[in-house]
PDB file of C-alpha atoms in Angstrom:
ATOM      1  CA  SER U  26       1.664 -18.764  18.901  1.00  0.00           C
ATOM      2  CA  TYR U  27      -0.561 -21.910  18.265  1.00  0.00           C
ATOM      3  CA  GLU U  28       0.355 -23.755  15.242  1.00  0.00           C
ATOM      4  CA  LEU U  29      -1.165 -26.635  13.165  1.00  0.00           C
ATOM      5  CA  THR U  30       0.839 -28.830  11.061  1.00  0.00           C
ATOM      6  CA  GLN U  31      -0.245 -30.511   7.998  1.00  0.00           C
ATOM      7  CA  PRO U  32       1.427 -33.034   5.704  1.00  0.00           C
ATOM      8  CA  PRO U  33       2.195 -30.860   2.300  1.00  0.00           C
ATOM      9  CA  SER U  34       0.505 -33.685  -0.025  1.00  0.00           C
ATOM     10  CA  VAL U  35      -1.395 -36.801  -0.114  1.00  0.00           C
ATOM     11  CA  SER U  36      -2.125 -39.062  -2.881  1.00  0.00           C
ATOM     12  CA  VAL U  37      -5.061 -41.469  -3.097  1.00  0.00           C
ATOM     13  CA  SER U  38      -6.485 -43.563  -5.959  1.00  0.00           C
ATOM     14  CA  PRO U  39     -10.271 -43.224  -6.956  1.00  0.00           C
ATOM     15  CA  GLY U  40     -12.356 -44.905  -4.946  1.00  0.00           C
ATOM     16  CA  GLN U  41      -9.911 -45.384  -2.196  1.00  0.00           C
ATOM     17  CA  THR U  42     -10.107 -43.766   1.305  1.00  0.00           C
ATOM     18  CA  ALA U  43      -7.958 -40.672   1.935  1.00  0.00           C
ATOM     19  CA  SER U  44      -6.903 -39.319   5.225  1.00  0.00           C
ATOM     20  CA  ILE U  45      -5.506 -35.807   5.899  1.00  0.00           C
ATOM     21  CA  THR U  46      -4.165 -35.430   9.286  1.00  0.00           C
ATOM     22  CA  CYS U  47      -3.985 -31.932  11.439  1.00  0.00           C
ATOM     23  CA  SER U  48      -1.653 -31.860  14.510  1.00  0.00           C
ATOM     24  CA  GLY U  49      -1.214 -29.670  17.279  1.00  0.00           C
ATOM     25  CA  PRO U  50      -0.524 -29.559  21.248  1.00  0.00           C
ATOM     26  CA  LYS U  51      -4.082 -30.918  22.769  1.00  0.00           C
ATOM     27  CA  LEU U  52      -5.818 -30.443  19.684  1.00  0.00           C
ATOM     28  CA  GLY U  53      -8.499 -32.942  21.041  1.00  0.00           C
ATOM     29  CA  GLU U  54      -9.466 -30.162  23.453  1.00  0.00           C
ATOM     30  CA  LYS U  55     -10.375 -27.998  20.522  1.00  0.00           C
ATOM     31  CA  TYR U  56     -12.917 -27.844  17.826  1.00  0.00           C
ATOM     32  CA  ILE U  57     -11.392 -28.381  14.544  1.00  0.00           C
ATOM     33  CA  SER U  58     -12.811 -27.566  11.021  1.00  0.00           C
ATOM     34  CA  TRP U  59     -12.073 -28.541   7.509  1.00  0.00           C
ATOM     35  CA  TYR U  60     -12.128 -26.568   4.200  1.00  0.00           C
ATOM     36  CA  GLN U  61     -11.733 -27.693   0.758  1.00  0.00           C
ATOM     37  CA  LYS U  62      -9.998 -25.116  -1.576  1.00  0.00           C
ATOM     38  CA  LYS U  63     -10.136 -25.523  -5.424  1.00  0.00           C
ATOM     39  CA  PRO U  64      -8.247 -23.006  -7.590  1.00  0.00           C
ATOM     40  CA  GLY U  65     -10.047 -19.938  -8.503  1.00  0.00           C
ATOM     41  CA  GLN U  66     -13.119 -20.958  -5.921  1.00  0.00           C
ATOM     42  CA  SER U  67     -13.665 -19.598  -2.294  1.00  0.00           C
ATOM     43  CA  PRO U  68     -13.023 -21.990   0.272  1.00  0.00           C
ATOM     44  CA  LEU U  69     -15.776 -24.650   0.952  1.00  0.00           C
ATOM     45  CA  LEU U  70     -16.784 -25.713   4.935  1.00  0.00           C
ATOM     46  CA  VAL U  71     -16.899 -29.684   4.526  1.00  0.00           C
ATOM     47  CA  ILE U  72     -16.387 -30.336   8.208  1.00  0.00           C
ATOM     48  CA  SER U  73     -17.315 -28.254  11.153  1.00  0.00           C
ATOM     49  CA  HIS U  74     -16.835 -28.881  15.164  1.00  0.00           C
ATOM     50  CA  ASP U  75     -14.487 -31.769  14.565  1.00  0.00           C
ATOM     51  CA  THR U  76     -17.191 -34.216  13.089  1.00  0.00           C
ATOM     52  CA  LYS U  77     -20.150 -32.314  11.553  1.00  0.00           C
ATOM     53  CA  ARG U  78     -21.017 -32.242   7.865  1.00  0.00           C
ATOM     54  CA  PRO U  79     -22.677 -29.037   6.708  1.00  0.00           C
ATOM     55  CA  SER U  80     -25.874 -29.455   4.567  1.00  0.00           C
ATOM     56  CA  GLY U  81     -25.080 -30.418   1.054  1.00  0.00           C
ATOM     57  CA  ILE U  82     -21.515 -32.110   2.088  1.00  0.00           C
ATOM     58  CA  PRO U  83     -21.276 -35.703   0.975  1.00  0.00           C
ATOM     59  CA  GLU U  84     -21.552 -38.476   3.348  1.00  0.00           C
ATOM     60  CA  ARG U  85     -18.276 -39.567   2.082  1.00  0.00           C
ATOM     61  CA  PHE U  86     -16.346 -36.758   4.304  1.00  0.00           C
ATOM     62  CA  SER U  87     -16.147 -37.330   7.779  1.00  0.00           C
ATOM     63  CA  GLY U  88     -13.780 -36.047  10.525  1.00  0.00           C
ATOM     64  CA  SER U  89     -12.304 -36.939  13.763  1.00  0.00           C
ATOM     65  CA  ASN U  90     -10.371 -35.253  16.714  1.00  0.00           C
ATOM     66  CA  SER U  91      -8.352 -36.521  19.915  1.00  0.00           C
ATOM     67  CA  GLY U  92      -5.222 -36.317  21.492  1.00  0.00           C
ATOM     68  CA  ASN U  93      -2.891 -34.158  19.466  1.00  0.00           C
ATOM     69  CA  ALA U  94      -4.662 -34.792  16.008  1.00  0.00           C
ATOM     70  CA  ALA U  95      -7.418 -34.419  14.073  1.00  0.00           C
ATOM     71  CA  THR U  96      -8.255 -36.324  10.778  1.00  0.00           C
ATOM     72  CA  LEU U  97     -10.237 -35.743   7.568  1.00  0.00           C
ATOM     73  CA  THR U  98     -11.354 -38.715   5.990  1.00  0.00           C
ATOM     74  CA  ILE U  99     -12.639 -38.996   2.496  1.00  0.00           C
ATOM     75  CA  SER U 100     -14.067 -42.497   1.529  1.00  0.00           C
ATOM     76  CA  GLY U 101     -14.494 -43.735  -1.932  1.00  0.00           C
ATOM     77  CA  THR U 102     -12.475 -40.348  -2.912  1.00  0.00           C
ATOM     78  CA  GLN U 103     -13.727 -39.027  -6.433  1.00  0.00           C
ATOM     79  CA  PRO U 104     -11.770 -37.002  -8.832  1.00  0.00           C
ATOM     80  CA  MET U 105     -13.849 -34.191  -8.001  1.00  0.00           C
ATOM     81  CA  ASP U 106     -12.118 -34.166  -4.436  1.00  0.00           C
ATOM     82  CA  GLU U 107      -8.870 -33.105  -5.766  1.00  0.00           C
ATOM     83  CA  ALA U 108      -8.350 -29.548  -3.766  1.00  0.00           C
ATOM     84  CA  ASP U 109      -6.111 -28.302  -1.148  1.00  0.00           C
ATOM     85  CA  TYR U 110      -7.388 -28.972   2.540  1.00  0.00           C
ATOM     86  CA  TYR U 111      -7.142 -26.907   5.459  1.00  0.00           C
ATOM     87  CA  CYS U 112      -7.610 -27.268   9.118  1.00  0.00           C
ATOM     88  CA  GLN U 113      -8.816 -24.582  11.422  1.00  0.00           C
ATOM     89  CA  ALA U 114      -8.851 -23.906  15.066  1.00  0.00           C
ATOM     90  CA  TRP U 115      -9.380 -21.476  17.650  1.00  0.00           C
ATOM     91  CA  ASP U 116      -6.545 -20.879  20.224  1.00  0.00           C
ATOM     92  CA  SER U 117      -6.008 -18.034  22.939  1.00  0.00           C
ATOM     93  CA  GLY U 118      -7.997 -15.313  21.320  1.00  0.00           C
ATOM     94  CA  ALA U 119      -6.949 -16.228  17.595  1.00  0.00           C
ATOM     95  CA  LEU U 120      -7.991 -18.246  14.688  1.00  0.00           C
ATOM     96  CA  VAL U 121      -5.450 -20.589  13.100  1.00  0.00           C
ATOM     97  CA  PHE U 122      -5.402 -22.315   9.844  1.00  0.00           C
ATOM     98  CA  GLY U 123      -3.165 -25.219   9.178  1.00  0.00           C
ATOM     99  CA  GLY U 124      -0.653 -24.871   6.372  1.00  0.00           C
ATOM    100  CA  GLY U 125      -2.893 -26.935   3.752  1.00  0.00           C
ATOM    101  CA  THR U 126      -2.767 -30.436   2.196  1.00  0.00           C
ATOM    102  CA  LYS U 127      -2.784 -30.676  -1.469  1.00  0.00           C
ATOM    103  CA  LEU U 128      -5.014 -33.924  -2.354  1.00  0.00           C
ATOM    104  CA  THR U 129      -4.047 -35.677  -5.466  1.00  0.00           C
ATOM    105  CA  VAL U 130      -6.775 -38.254  -7.015  1.00  0.00           C
ATOM    106  CA  LEU U 131      -4.654 -40.423  -9.343  1.00  0.00           C
TER     107      LEU U 131
ATOM    108  CA  LEU J   9     -27.088 -15.066   2.281  1.00  0.00           C
ATOM    109  CA  GLN J  10     -24.453 -13.684  -0.085  1.00  0.00           C
ATOM    110  CA  LEU J  11     -21.287 -11.786   0.634  1.00  0.00           C
ATOM    111  CA  GLN J  12     -19.122  -9.606  -2.082  1.00  0.00           C
ATOM    112  CA  GLU J  13     -15.831  -8.233  -1.482  1.00  0.00           C
ATOM    113  CA  SER J  14     -14.828  -4.855  -3.384  1.00  0.00           C
ATOM    114  CA  GLY J  15     -11.364  -3.011  -3.199  1.00  0.00           C
ATOM    115  CA  PRO J  16      -8.967  -0.841  -5.438  1.00  0.00           C
ATOM    116  CA  GLY J  17      -7.048  -4.113  -6.824  1.00  0.00           C
ATOM    117  CA  LEU J  18      -3.965  -2.208  -6.811  1.00  0.00           C
ATOM    118  CA  VAL J  19      -2.377  -0.509  -3.895  1.00  0.00           C
ATOM    119  CA  LYS J  20       0.864   1.353  -3.614  1.00  0.00           C
ATOM    120  CA  PRO J  21       3.408   0.431  -0.891  1.00  0.00           C
ATOM    121  CA  SER J  22       3.120   2.176   2.299  1.00  0.00           C
ATOM    122  CA  GLU J  23      -0.558   2.907   1.870  1.00  0.00           C
ATOM    123  CA  THR J  24      -3.488   1.859   3.105  1.00  0.00           C
ATOM    124  CA  LEU J  25      -5.362  -1.319   1.773  1.00  0.00           C
ATOM    125  CA  SER J  26      -9.345  -0.900   2.288  1.00  0.00           C
ATOM    126  CA  LEU J  27     -11.735  -3.323   1.277  1.00  0.00           C
ATOM    127  CA  THR J  28     -15.514  -3.409   1.956  1.00  0.00           C
ATOM    128  CA  CYS J  29     -17.756  -6.630   2.267  1.00  0.00           C
ATOM    129  CA  ASN J  30     -21.507  -6.178   1.228  1.00  0.00           C
ATOM    130  CA  VAL J  31     -23.855  -8.465   2.760  1.00  0.00           C
ATOM    131  CA  SER J  32     -27.119  -9.199   1.395  1.00  0.00           C
ATOM    132  CA  GLY J  33     -29.807 -11.782   1.840  1.00  0.00           C
ATOM    133  CA  ASP J  34     -29.607 -11.065   5.989  1.00  0.00           C
ATOM    134  CA  PHE J  35     -29.064  -8.585   8.336  1.00  0.00           C
ATOM    135  CA  ILE J  36     -25.406  -7.705   9.523  1.00  0.00           C
ATOM    136  CA  THR J  37     -26.995  -7.254  12.942  1.00  0.00           C
ATOM    137  CA  SER J  38     -28.589 -10.844  12.968  1.00  0.00           C
ATOM    138  CA  SER J  39     -27.853 -12.249  16.253  1.00  0.00           C
ATOM    139  CA  GLY J  40     -24.921 -13.962  16.769  1.00  0.00           C
ATOM    140  CA  TYR J  41     -23.247 -13.881  13.913  1.00  0.00           C
ATOM    141  CA  PHE J  42     -19.701 -12.600  13.357  1.00  0.00           C
ATOM    142  CA  TRP J  43     -18.057 -11.464  10.104  1.00  0.00           C
ATOM    143  CA  GLY J  44     -14.087 -11.851   9.062  1.00  0.00           C
ATOM    144  CA  TRP J  45     -11.664 -11.397   6.628  1.00  0.00           C
ATOM    145  CA  ILE J  46      -9.423 -13.767   5.604  1.00  0.00           C
ATOM    146  CA  ARG J  47      -6.537 -13.764   2.631  1.00  0.00           C
ATOM    147  CA  GLN J  48      -4.382 -16.180   0.605  1.00  0.00           C
ATOM    148  CA  PRO J  49      -1.342 -14.716  -0.811  1.00  0.00           C
ATOM    149  CA  PRO J  50      -0.492 -16.353  -4.214  1.00  0.00           C
ATOM    150  CA  GLY J  51       0.950 -19.898  -3.640  1.00  0.00           C
ATOM    151  CA  LYS J  52       0.502 -19.822  -0.024  1.00  0.00           C
ATOM    152  CA  GLY J  53      -2.252 -20.808   2.318  1.00  0.00           C
ATOM    153  CA  LEU J  54      -5.193 -19.098   4.054  1.00  0.00           C
ATOM    154  CA  GLU J  55      -4.363 -16.626   6.580  1.00  0.00           C
ATOM    155  CA  TRP J  56      -7.454 -15.185   9.223  1.00  0.00           C
ATOM    156  CA  ILE J  57      -7.016 -11.515   9.422  1.00  0.00           C
ATOM    157  CA  GLY J  58      -9.929 -10.523  12.048  1.00  0.00           C
ATOM    158  CA  SER J  59     -13.426 -10.996  12.753  1.00  0.00           C
ATOM    159  CA  LEU J  60     -16.092  -8.647  14.457  1.00  0.00           C
ATOM    160  CA  TYR J  61     -19.383  -8.616  15.934  1.00  0.00           C
ATOM    161  CA  TYR J  62     -21.568  -5.835  14.706  1.00  0.00           C
ATOM    162  CA  SER J  63     -21.405  -4.104  18.332  1.00  0.00           C
ATOM    163  CA  ASP J  64     -18.102  -3.625  18.598  1.00  0.00           C
ATOM    164  CA  ASN J  65     -16.563  -7.014  19.726  1.00  0.00           C
ATOM    165  CA  THR J  66     -13.636  -7.489  17.249  1.00  0.00           C
ATOM    166  CA  ASP J  67     -10.436 -10.182  17.375  1.00  0.00           C
ATOM    167  CA  TYR J  68      -7.356  -9.560  15.347  1.00  0.00           C
ATOM    168  CA  SER J  69      -4.782 -11.697  14.289  1.00  0.00           C
ATOM    169  CA  PRO J  70      -1.932 -11.039  16.471  1.00  0.00           C
ATOM    170  CA  SER J  71       0.561 -10.775  13.862  1.00  0.00           C
ATOM    171  CA  LEU J  72      -1.594  -8.115  11.785  1.00  0.00           C
ATOM    172  CA  LYS J  73      -3.035  -6.402  14.973  1.00  0.00           C
ATOM    173  CA  SER J  74      -1.108  -3.396  14.902  1.00  0.00           C
ATOM    174  CA  ARG J  75      -1.832  -2.806  11.369  1.00  0.00           C
ATOM    175  CA  VAL J  76      -5.699  -3.707  11.017  1.00  0.00           C
ATOM    176  CA  THR J  77      -8.808  -2.264  11.668  1.00  0.00           C
ATOM    177  CA  ILE J  78     -12.113  -4.057  10.869  1.00  0.00           C
ATOM    178  CA  SER J  79     -15.315  -1.979  11.373  1.00  0.00           C
ATOM    179  CA  VAL J  80     -19.232  -2.312  10.432  1.00  0.00           C
ATOM    180  CA  ASP J  81     -21.604   0.149   8.767  1.00  0.00           C
ATOM    181  CA  THR J  82     -25.048  -1.196   9.682  1.00  0.00           C
ATOM    182  CA  SER J  83     -26.935   1.326   7.574  1.00  0.00           C
ATOM    183  CA  LYS J  84     -24.968   0.067   4.546  1.00  0.00           C
ATOM    184  CA  ASN J  85     -25.293  -3.627   5.728  1.00  0.00           C
ATOM    185  CA  GLN J  86     -21.652  -3.994   5.233  1.00  0.00           C
ATOM    186  CA  PHE J  87     -18.207  -4.224   7.041  1.00  0.00           C
ATOM    187  CA  SER J  88     -14.873  -2.998   6.166  1.00  0.00           C
ATOM    188  CA  LEU J  89     -11.289  -3.837   6.350  1.00  0.00           C
ATOM    189  CA  MET J  90      -8.459  -1.318   7.056  1.00  0.00           C
ATOM    190  CA  LEU J  91      -4.724  -2.454   6.704  1.00  0.00           C
ATOM    191  CA  THR J  92      -2.179   0.292   7.091  1.00  0.00           C
ATOM    192  CA  SER J  93       1.455   0.487   6.096  1.00  0.00           C
ATOM    193  CA  ALA J  94       0.909  -1.966   3.094  1.00  0.00           C
ATOM    194  CA  THR J  95       3.613  -4.150   1.418  1.00  0.00           C
ATOM    195  CA  ALA J  96       4.302  -6.749  -1.360  1.00  0.00           C
ATOM    196  CA  ALA J  97       3.615  -9.229   1.356  1.00  0.00           C
ATOM    197  CA  ASP J  98       0.207  -8.127   1.418  1.00  0.00           C
ATOM    198  CA  THR J  99      -0.644  -9.030  -1.931  1.00  0.00           C
ATOM    199  CA  ALA J 100      -3.055 -11.779  -1.843  1.00  0.00           C
ATOM    200  CA  VAL J 101      -6.687 -12.706  -2.550  1.00  0.00           C
ATOM    201  CA  TYR J 102      -8.984 -11.275   0.337  1.00  0.00           C
ATOM    202  CA  TYR J 103     -12.243 -12.996   1.173  1.00  0.00           C
ATOM    203  CA  CYS J 104     -15.009 -11.844   3.684  1.00  0.00           C
ATOM    204  CA  ALA J 105     -17.152 -14.590   5.426  1.00  0.00           C
ATOM    205  CA  ARG J 106     -19.729 -15.276   8.011  1.00  0.00           C
ATOM    206  CA  GLN J 107     -19.230 -17.309  11.384  1.00  0.00           C
ATOM    207  CA  VAL J 108     -22.691 -18.162  12.762  1.00  0.00           C
ATOM    208  CA  THR J 109     -22.329 -18.143  16.524  1.00  0.00           C
ATOM    209  CA  GLY J 110     -18.997 -16.660  17.243  1.00  0.00           C
ATOM    210  CA  PRO J 111     -15.231 -16.026  16.904  1.00  0.00           C
ATOM    211  CA  THR J 112     -14.401 -19.599  17.606  1.00  0.00           C
ATOM    212  CA  ASP J 113     -16.946 -20.977  15.054  1.00  0.00           C
ATOM    213  CA  PRO J 114     -15.913 -22.182  11.529  1.00  0.00           C
ATOM    214  CA  PHE J 115     -16.451 -19.837   8.356  1.00  0.00           C
ATOM    215  CA  ASP J 116     -19.729 -21.208   6.593  1.00  0.00           C
ATOM    216  CA  VAL J 117     -20.257 -18.693   3.862  1.00  0.00           C
ATOM    217  CA  TRP J 118     -17.898 -16.956   2.007  1.00  0.00           C
ATOM    218  CA  GLY J 119     -17.657 -14.105  -0.342  1.00  0.00           C
ATOM    219  CA  PRO J 120     -15.975 -14.795  -4.021  1.00  0.00           C
ATOM    220  CA  GLY J 121     -12.610 -13.039  -2.929  1.00  0.00           C
ATOM    221  CA  THR J 122     -11.099  -9.966  -4.342  1.00  0.00           C
ATOM    222  CA  MET J 123      -7.574  -9.637  -5.510  1.00  0.00           C
ATOM    223  CA  ILE J 124      -4.994  -6.965  -3.769  1.00  0.00           C
ATOM    224  CA  THR J 125      -1.823  -6.191  -5.460  1.00  0.00           C
ATOM    225  CA  VAL J 126       0.425  -4.132  -3.516  1.00  0.00           C
ATOM    226  CA  SER J 127       2.805  -2.702  -6.201  1.00  0.00           C
ATOM    227  CA  SER J 128       4.219   1.022  -6.930  1.00  0.00           C
TER     228      SER J 128
END
């Protein structure tokens, strides 16, 4: 089965740029979405189809995808961005989530 | 559009876990929408369970396929999840969510989630 690999944790200082990666074989040939998950809340879609920001998502969130890796970039990271982030793709009839990355803003 | 999960909260091992997702603000039969179930065990990541289109097109996670059935009740504008032979490993927060144009699409609207504990 297809697997998406994310780093368990990423740390960033407020105002700096955070990059969270998601890797998998030929990932650039698939569409990637990214979700933000805070404790006690439902997941929030922040990036769809590699680069699209849904309505209401701040411009500081952006995405890219090529080769074997996708990246979620948060520019000017704010304390409110501290959360778990999950990538998601579809492969061979199954929807797959990455293991998640805990973003710490400190 | 709003989604709301409902379920028993506690399920005994070996029994069937049954959940319902009530859809309000739009019709479950609206063209192109798929409806899915996702879960998150305590301290773990998100896991896709399955997705369906109202006219009987369903896709299931390979790891759960033998135990899962997702169905729709268009008259009540809701869809349901049944997971047989429940074990402690099925303890999780269960979410229902919408996919806009197909099972390959992301989930853009989510319910608040419901905690299900499998224990005797």
